[in-house]
Amino acid sequence: MSAWLSWRVATERALYGPGGFYRRADGPAAHFRTSVHASRLFAVAVLRLLHAVDAALGHPARLDLVDVGAGRGELLTRIAELAGPGLASRLRLHGVEIAEHGLPAGIAWSADLPQDVTGLVVANEWLDNVPVDVVELTPEGVRLVLVDPATGAECLGDVPEPADLAWLARWWPLAEAGTRAEVGRPRDAAWARAVGSLRAGVAVAIDYGHLRAERAAGAYPAGTLTGYREGRGVRPVPDGSCDVTAHVAVDACAAAGEAAGARETALLTQRDALHRLGISGARPALELASADPRAYLAALAEASEAAELTARGGLGDFWWLAQSVGIDLPARLTPRRPAPSGPG
């Protein structure tokens, strides 16, 4: 007999329960390629942002860098290698990761966000893995979509709770029977905790996502829930064999961050953010090939990596949601604009 669960409960167990996808020894890098894995230039960009945050904070005696969803600590390890002595002596690296394999020596680790952070919180492809419920509009109204964790088969369940219906009305209104949405309220709460962990500094969420105008226009009639295994998109089955993920309602998260105390908000694509942080993807001048062939080849390889990080239709389309607490956002992330608040 099938054990029907909400997608939120089934995904939580499949990803983070005993033997879950994110607790396995092979790790996420074996199944999908993030910006961290694509190029060291991503770490270079984060370090430049960290320097800007450090300056805005007045170069405190302790500067925190918190990586939420740290995996095997790849980003933090690269930052440690790149940081110069003037920064390294003050830098405190902290990985937030639910898997129990720990992180490299010299990097603090916890399953939950630390508090009283002074510095930079980075959440790269974290919010998309915060489990959410899936709903469908029927002629009788909105209903939860239930799933059999063993097979991925679905059926319709009860009416969602009032808070979820209110979230849908504000952020993802459904107009036609048969259309679906993912209820992003747990992600809003998760991001509010990330922003709330700051005593002073900046929190940045980096993820693929969407805005209310797209959602309301019916751009995602079937929702965005999907799975990944061994580098390929697969049918999402919450049995622990694959990643289960969905796009992030980044404007809803932005509003939640502001409610948690964010002073300023910037919402821009990774392509724009990395360009502002000096990662352009521009090819080196051809004259360098004859003057210094080795330097030319190195610059060409770096341009190729930068191009991947900023590519349209790929990593460059990721959203960067940056919010500050206690300070203004660094100029590198301007122009700033208020977080979209939705109607009501």
Short mmCIF file of C-alpha atoms in Angstrom, two decimals:
data_model
loop_
_atom_site.label_atom_id
_atom_site.label_comp_id
_atom_site.label_asym_id
_atom_site.label_seq_id
_atom_site.Cartn_x
_atom_site.Cartn_y
_atom_site.Cartn_z
CA MET A 1 0.00 0.00 0.00
CA SER A 2 1.30 3.46 -0.89
CA ALA A 3 2.27 5.81 1.95
CA TRP A 4 1.13 9.19 0.62
CA LEU A 5 3.06 12.17 1.95
CA SER A 6 3.19 15.85 1.15
CA TRP A 7 6.11 16.75 -1.09
CA ARG A 8 7.60 18.80 1.74
CA VAL A 9 7.67 15.87 4.18
CA ALA A 10 8.78 13.37 1.54
CA THR A 11 11.61 15.62 0.32
CA GLU A 12 12.81 16.35 3.85
CA ARG A 13 13.18 12.62 4.49
CA ALA A 14 14.70 11.88 1.07
CA LEU A 15 17.36 14.59 1.29
CA TYR A 16 18.16 14.86 4.98
CA GLY A 17 16.80 11.77 6.73
CA PRO A 18 18.90 8.70 7.61
CA GLY A 19 20.64 7.60 4.40
CA GLY A 20 19.29 10.67 2.61
CA PHE A 21 20.80 12.17 -0.53
CA TYR A 22 22.77 14.88 1.32
CA ARG A 23 24.08 12.46 3.92
CA ARG A 24 25.69 10.14 1.39
CA ALA A 25 29.46 9.79 1.05
CA ASP A 26 29.63 10.69 -2.66
CA GLY A 27 28.41 14.24 -2.02
CA PRO A 28 26.51 16.70 -4.22
CA ALA A 29 29.48 17.35 -6.55
CA ALA A 30 29.03 13.86 -7.98
CA HIS A 31 25.53 14.75 -9.17
CA PHE A 32 25.48 18.40 -10.24
CA ARG A 33 27.91 21.22 -11.02
CA THR A 34 27.62 24.42 -9.01
CA SER A 35 29.48 27.68 -9.49
CA VAL A 36 31.90 26.64 -6.76
CA HIS A 37 32.84 23.51 -8.71
CA ALA A 38 32.92 25.28 -12.08
CA SER A 39 35.79 27.67 -11.33
CA ARG A 40 37.98 29.15 -8.63
CA LEU A 41 36.88 32.51 -10.02
CA PHE A 42 33.65 32.15 -8.08
CA ALA A 43 35.68 32.11 -4.87
CA VAL A 44 37.65 35.11 -6.17
CA ALA A 45 34.37 37.02 -6.60
CA VAL A 46 33.15 36.05 -3.12
CA LEU A 47 36.49 37.17 -1.66
CA ARG A 48 36.17 40.54 -3.38
CA LEU A 49 32.70 40.93 -1.92
CA LEU A 50 34.06 39.91 1.49
CA HIS A 51 36.73 42.64 1.25
CA ALA A 52 33.99 45.17 0.43
CA VAL A 53 31.92 44.04 3.42
CA ASP A 54 35.04 44.20 5.61
CA ALA A 55 35.63 47.80 4.56
CA ALA A 56 31.98 48.72 5.21
CA LEU A 57 32.29 47.22 8.69
CA GLY A 58 35.45 49.21 9.41
CA HIS A 59 37.78 46.18 9.38
CA PRO A 60 36.61 44.50 12.61
CA ALA A 61 38.97 42.40 14.74
CA ARG A 62 36.97 39.31 13.75
CA LEU A 63 35.43 38.92 10.32
CA ASP A 64 33.04 36.00 9.77
CA LEU A 65 32.41 34.15 6.52
CA VAL A 66 29.54 31.67 6.81
CA ASP A 67 28.81 29.26 3.97
CA VAL A 68 25.28 27.82 4.28
CA GLY A 69 25.03 24.46 2.58
CA ALA A 70 28.82 24.16 2.59
CA GLY A 71 29.03 20.66 1.10
CA ARG A 72 32.60 19.48 1.54
CA GLY A 73 33.83 23.00 2.27
CA GLU A 74 35.11 23.72 -1.24
CA LEU A 75 34.28 27.44 -1.19
CA LEU A 76 35.62 28.06 2.30
CA THR A 77 38.82 26.13 1.54
CA ARG A 78 39.46 28.25 -1.54
CA ILE A 79 38.78 31.47 0.36
CA ALA A 80 41.30 30.39 3.00
CA GLU A 81 43.89 29.80 0.28
CA LEU A 82 43.24 33.13 -1.42
CA ALA A 83 42.95 35.42 1.62
CA GLY A 84 46.04 37.52 2.20
CA PRO A 85 47.71 37.72 5.62
CA GLY A 86 45.98 40.97 6.54
CA LEU A 87 42.59 39.30 6.18
CA ALA A 88 43.44 35.72 7.08
CA SER A 89 44.48 36.62 10.63
CA ARG A 90 41.00 38.07 11.32
CA LEU A 91 38.93 35.68 9.24
CA ARG A 92 36.69 33.08 10.87
CA LEU A 93 35.32 30.46 8.48
CA HIS A 94 32.13 28.58 9.35
CA GLY A 95 30.33 25.94 7.28
CA VAL A 96 26.68 25.13 7.84
CA GLU A 97 26.04 21.59 6.64
CA ILE A 98 23.60 18.94 7.81
CA ALA A 99 25.68 15.96 6.66
CA GLU A 100 27.81 14.49 9.40
CA HIS A 101 31.08 14.15 7.50
CA GLY A 102 32.45 17.46 8.77
CA LEU A 103 34.64 19.98 6.98
CA PRO A 104 38.42 20.49 6.56
CA ALA A 105 40.55 21.48 9.56
CA GLY A 106 40.41 25.16 10.41
CA ILE A 107 36.77 25.53 9.38
CA ALA A 108 34.12 25.58 12.09
CA TRP A 109 31.08 23.45 11.38
CA SER A 110 27.49 23.21 12.58
CA ALA A 111 24.17 21.90 11.35
CA ASP A 112 22.47 25.21 12.21
CA LEU A 113 23.27 28.82 11.47
CA PRO A 114 25.61 30.51 13.97
CA GLN A 115 24.37 33.71 15.59
CA ASP A 116 25.84 37.19 15.99
CA VAL A 117 27.68 36.99 12.67
CA THR A 118 29.79 39.99 11.73
CA GLY A 119 30.70 39.69 8.07
CA LEU A 120 29.28 37.77 5.13
CA VAL A 121 26.76 34.93 4.93
CA VAL A 122 26.70 33.11 1.57
CA ALA A 123 24.01 30.59 0.66
CA ASN A 124 24.88 29.17 -2.75
CA GLU A 125 22.19 26.81 -4.04
CA TRP A 126 20.79 26.27 -0.55
CA LEU A 127 17.27 27.67 -0.65
CA ASP A 128 16.27 25.49 -3.61
CA ASN A 129 16.85 22.47 -1.37
CA VAL A 130 14.66 23.74 1.47
CA PRO A 131 11.66 21.38 1.01
CA VAL A 132 8.34 22.89 0.01
CA ASP A 133 4.80 21.70 -0.53
CA VAL A 134 3.37 21.40 -4.03
CA VAL A 135 -0.23 22.44 -4.69
CA GLU A 136 -2.58 22.22 -7.65
CA LEU A 137 -5.63 24.30 -8.52
CA THR A 138 -8.73 22.16 -9.09
CA PRO A 139 -12.30 23.18 -9.97
CA GLU A 140 -13.00 22.87 -6.22
CA GLY A 141 -10.04 25.02 -5.20
CA VAL A 142 -6.38 24.58 -4.25
CA ARG A 143 -5.33 21.13 -3.04
CA LEU A 144 -2.06 19.69 -1.72
CA VAL A 145 -0.26 17.30 -4.06
CA LEU A 146 0.73 14.08 -2.26
CA VAL A 147 3.47 11.72 -3.42
CA ASP A 148 4.41 8.07 -2.92
CA PRO A 149 8.10 8.29 -1.90
CA ALA A 150 8.92 4.91 -3.40
CA THR A 151 7.59 5.56 -6.90
CA GLY A 152 6.96 9.30 -7.32
CA ALA A 153 3.28 8.62 -8.08
CA GLU A 154 0.98 11.48 -7.05
CA CYS A 155 -2.56 12.13 -5.89
CA LEU A 156 -4.45 15.15 -4.58
CA GLY A 157 -4.93 15.69 -0.87
CA ASP A 158 -6.56 18.21 1.43
CA VAL A 159 -6.80 21.99 1.27
CA PRO A 160 -3.51 23.65 2.31
CA GLU A 161 -3.39 25.46 5.63
CA PRO A 162 -4.57 29.10 5.66
CA ALA A 163 -1.03 30.55 5.89
CA ASP A 164 -0.05 28.70 2.72
CA LEU A 165 -3.16 29.90 0.90
CA ALA A 166 -2.32 33.46 1.93
CA TRP A 167 1.25 33.01 0.62
CA LEU A 168 -0.08 31.75 -2.71
CA ALA A 169 -2.48 34.67 -3.03
CA ARG A 170 0.34 37.13 -2.48
CA TRP A 171 3.20 35.45 -4.32
CA TRP A 172 1.98 32.77 -6.73
CA PRO A 173 -1.69 33.21 -7.68
CA LEU A 174 -3.12 30.28 -9.67
CA ALA A 175 -5.78 31.08 -12.24
CA GLU A 176 -6.44 27.91 -14.26
CA ALA A 177 -7.44 24.45 -13.09
CA GLY A 178 -4.56 22.00 -13.41
CA THR A 179 -1.80 24.54 -12.79
CA ARG A 180 0.64 24.00 -9.95
CA ALA A 181 2.82 26.00 -7.59
CA GLU A 182 5.42 25.38 -4.92
CA VAL A 183 4.61 27.08 -1.61
CA GLY A 184 7.77 28.99 -0.71
CA ARG A 185 6.88 29.86 2.86
CA PRO A 186 9.51 27.51 4.42
CA ARG A 187 12.18 29.16 2.28
CA ASP A 188 11.08 32.61 3.38
CA ALA A 189 11.46 31.47 6.98
CA ALA A 190 14.88 29.90 6.27
CA TRP A 191 16.15 33.07 4.62
CA ALA A 192 14.78 35.24 7.43
CA ARG A 193 16.86 33.13 9.84
CA ALA A 194 19.95 33.66 7.69
CA VAL A 195 19.45 37.44 7.64
CA GLY A 196 18.61 37.36 11.34
CA SER A 197 21.91 35.62 12.13
CA LEU A 198 23.77 38.83 11.25
CA ARG A 199 24.82 41.26 13.92
CA ALA A 200 26.17 43.37 11.06
CA GLY A 201 27.10 42.55 7.50
CA VAL A 202 25.61 41.10 4.32
CA ALA A 203 23.74 37.91 3.47
CA VAL A 204 23.67 36.67 -0.12
CA ALA A 205 21.45 33.91 -1.50
CA ILE A 206 22.47 32.56 -4.91
CA ASP A 207 19.98 30.32 -6.68
CA TYR A 208 17.87 29.76 -9.72
CA GLY A 209 14.54 31.42 -9.15
CA HIS A 210 11.63 33.45 -10.45
CA LEU A 211 9.61 36.60 -9.79
CA ARG A 212 5.92 37.16 -9.12
CA ALA A 213 5.25 38.74 -12.50
CA GLU A 214 6.46 35.56 -14.25
CA ARG A 215 4.53 33.30 -11.91
CA ALA A 216 1.30 35.29 -12.18
CA ALA A 217 1.60 35.28 -15.98
CA GLY A 218 1.59 31.47 -15.96
CA ALA A 219 5.26 30.97 -16.87
CA TYR A 220 5.42 27.79 -14.76
CA PRO A 221 2.07 26.00 -15.17
CA ALA A 222 3.47 22.69 -13.91
CA GLY A 223 5.68 24.25 -11.24
CA THR A 224 9.46 23.78 -11.26
CA LEU A 225 10.01 20.64 -9.18
CA THR A 226 12.71 18.42 -10.66
CA GLY A 227 15.41 15.91 -9.78
CA TYR A 228 19.15 15.54 -10.49
CA ARG A 229 21.29 12.43 -10.52
CA GLU A 230 24.84 11.99 -11.86
CA GLY A 231 24.76 15.29 -13.72
CA ARG A 232 21.41 14.76 -15.44
CA GLY A 233 17.92 16.03 -14.85
CA VAL A 234 15.62 13.18 -13.83
CA ARG A 235 12.03 12.70 -12.72
CA PRO A 236 11.84 13.74 -9.07
CA VAL A 237 11.27 10.68 -6.88
CA PRO A 238 11.75 11.36 -3.15
CA ASP A 239 13.41 8.02 -2.35
CA GLY A 240 16.91 9.36 -1.56
CA SER A 241 18.39 8.37 -4.92
CA CYS A 242 18.40 11.88 -6.43
CA ASP A 243 18.38 15.51 -5.53
CA VAL A 244 14.88 17.01 -5.37
CA THR A 245 14.78 20.73 -6.00
CA ALA A 246 12.59 23.60 -7.18
CA HIS A 247 13.18 27.20 -8.22
CA VAL A 248 13.12 29.88 -5.51
CA ALA A 249 10.58 32.70 -5.26
CA VAL A 250 13.40 35.19 -4.70
CA ASP A 251 11.16 38.23 -4.30
CA ALA A 252 9.21 36.52 -1.50
CA CYS A 253 12.50 35.68 0.24
CA ALA A 254 13.61 39.29 -0.17
CA ALA A 255 10.46 40.51 1.58
CA ALA A 256 11.07 38.01 4.39
CA GLY A 257 14.64 39.27 4.77
CA GLU A 258 13.44 42.83 5.06
CA ALA A 259 10.93 41.78 7.70
CA ALA A 260 13.84 40.15 9.57
CA GLY A 261 15.74 43.44 9.69
CA ALA A 262 17.55 43.91 6.37
CA ARG A 263 18.44 47.54 5.76
CA GLU A 264 19.02 47.36 2.00
CA THR A 265 18.29 44.85 -0.75
CA ALA A 266 19.83 44.15 -4.14
CA LEU A 267 18.38 41.62 -6.56
CA LEU A 268 20.47 40.95 -9.64
CA THR A 269 21.55 38.10 -11.85
CA GLN A 270 24.80 36.24 -11.28
CA ARG A 271 25.98 37.56 -14.64
CA ASP A 272 25.53 41.14 -13.45
CA ALA A 273 26.87 40.44 -9.95
CA LEU A 274 30.06 38.79 -11.19
CA HIS A 275 30.65 41.54 -13.74
CA ARG A 276 30.41 44.05 -10.89
CA LEU A 277 32.91 41.94 -8.95
CA GLY A 278 35.39 41.98 -11.83
CA ILE A 279 34.65 38.57 -13.40
CA SER A 280 33.91 39.48 -17.01
CA GLY A 281 34.74 36.57 -19.29
CA ALA A 282 36.43 38.94 -21.74
CA ARG A 283 39.02 37.25 -23.95
CA PRO A 284 42.65 38.42 -23.55
CA ALA A 285 44.15 40.68 -26.19
CA LEU A 286 45.53 38.69 -29.12
CA GLU A 287 48.83 40.56 -28.86
CA LEU A 288 49.51 38.74 -25.61
CA ALA A 289 49.70 35.43 -27.53
CA SER A 290 52.96 36.44 -29.19
CA ALA A 291 54.34 38.50 -26.30
CA ASP A 292 53.73 35.84 -23.61
CA PRO A 293 52.11 32.63 -24.93
CA ARG A 294 51.91 31.00 -21.51
CA ALA A 295 50.16 34.01 -19.98
CA TYR A 296 47.83 34.17 -22.98
CA LEU A 297 46.77 30.53 -22.55
CA ALA A 298 46.21 31.04 -18.83
CA ALA A 299 44.12 34.15 -19.49
CA LEU A 300 42.17 32.32 -22.18
CA ALA A 301 41.37 29.47 -19.78
CA GLU A 302 40.26 31.96 -17.14
CA ALA A 303 38.02 33.74 -19.66
CA SER A 304 36.42 30.41 -20.54
CA GLU A 305 35.68 29.70 -16.88
CA ALA A 306 34.28 33.20 -16.38
CA ALA A 307 32.09 32.72 -19.44
CA GLU A 308 30.60 29.58 -17.88
CA LEU A 309 29.88 31.38 -14.62
CA THR A 310 28.12 34.23 -16.45
CA ALA A 311 26.49 32.34 -19.33
CA ARG A 312 22.95 33.16 -20.39
CA GLY A 313 20.75 30.12 -20.10
CA GLY A 314 23.12 28.70 -17.48
CA LEU A 315 24.84 29.77 -14.27
CA GLY A 316 24.71 33.43 -15.28
CA ASP A 317 20.92 33.39 -14.95
CA PHE A 318 21.05 32.56 -11.24
CA TRP A 319 19.67 35.23 -8.96
CA TRP A 320 21.80 36.97 -6.34
CA LEU A 321 19.67 38.26 -3.46
CA ALA A 322 21.89 40.44 -1.28
CA GLN A 323 20.65 42.07 1.92
CA SER A 324 22.53 44.08 4.52
CA VAL A 325 22.10 44.42 8.28
CA GLY A 326 23.60 47.35 10.18
CA ILE A 327 25.50 48.67 7.14
CA ASP A 328 24.75 49.82 3.61
CA LEU A 329 25.27 47.31 0.84
CA PRO A 330 28.71 47.59 -0.77
CA ALA A 331 28.79 49.76 -3.87
CA ARG A 332 29.84 46.72 -5.93
CA LEU A 333 26.25 45.44 -5.65
CA THR A 334 24.56 48.68 -6.66
CA PRO A 335 22.26 49.79 -8.16
CA ARG A 336 20.03 48.80 -5.30
CA ARG A 337 16.28 48.52 -5.49
CA PRO A 338 13.62 47.66 -2.93
CA ALA A 339 12.53 44.04 -2.67
CA PRO A 340 9.30 43.39 -4.60
CA SER A 341 6.54 43.12 -2.01
CA GLY A 342 3.65 41.69 -4.05
CA PRO A 343 0.07 42.93 -3.74
CA GLY A 344 -1.58 43.31 -0.40
#
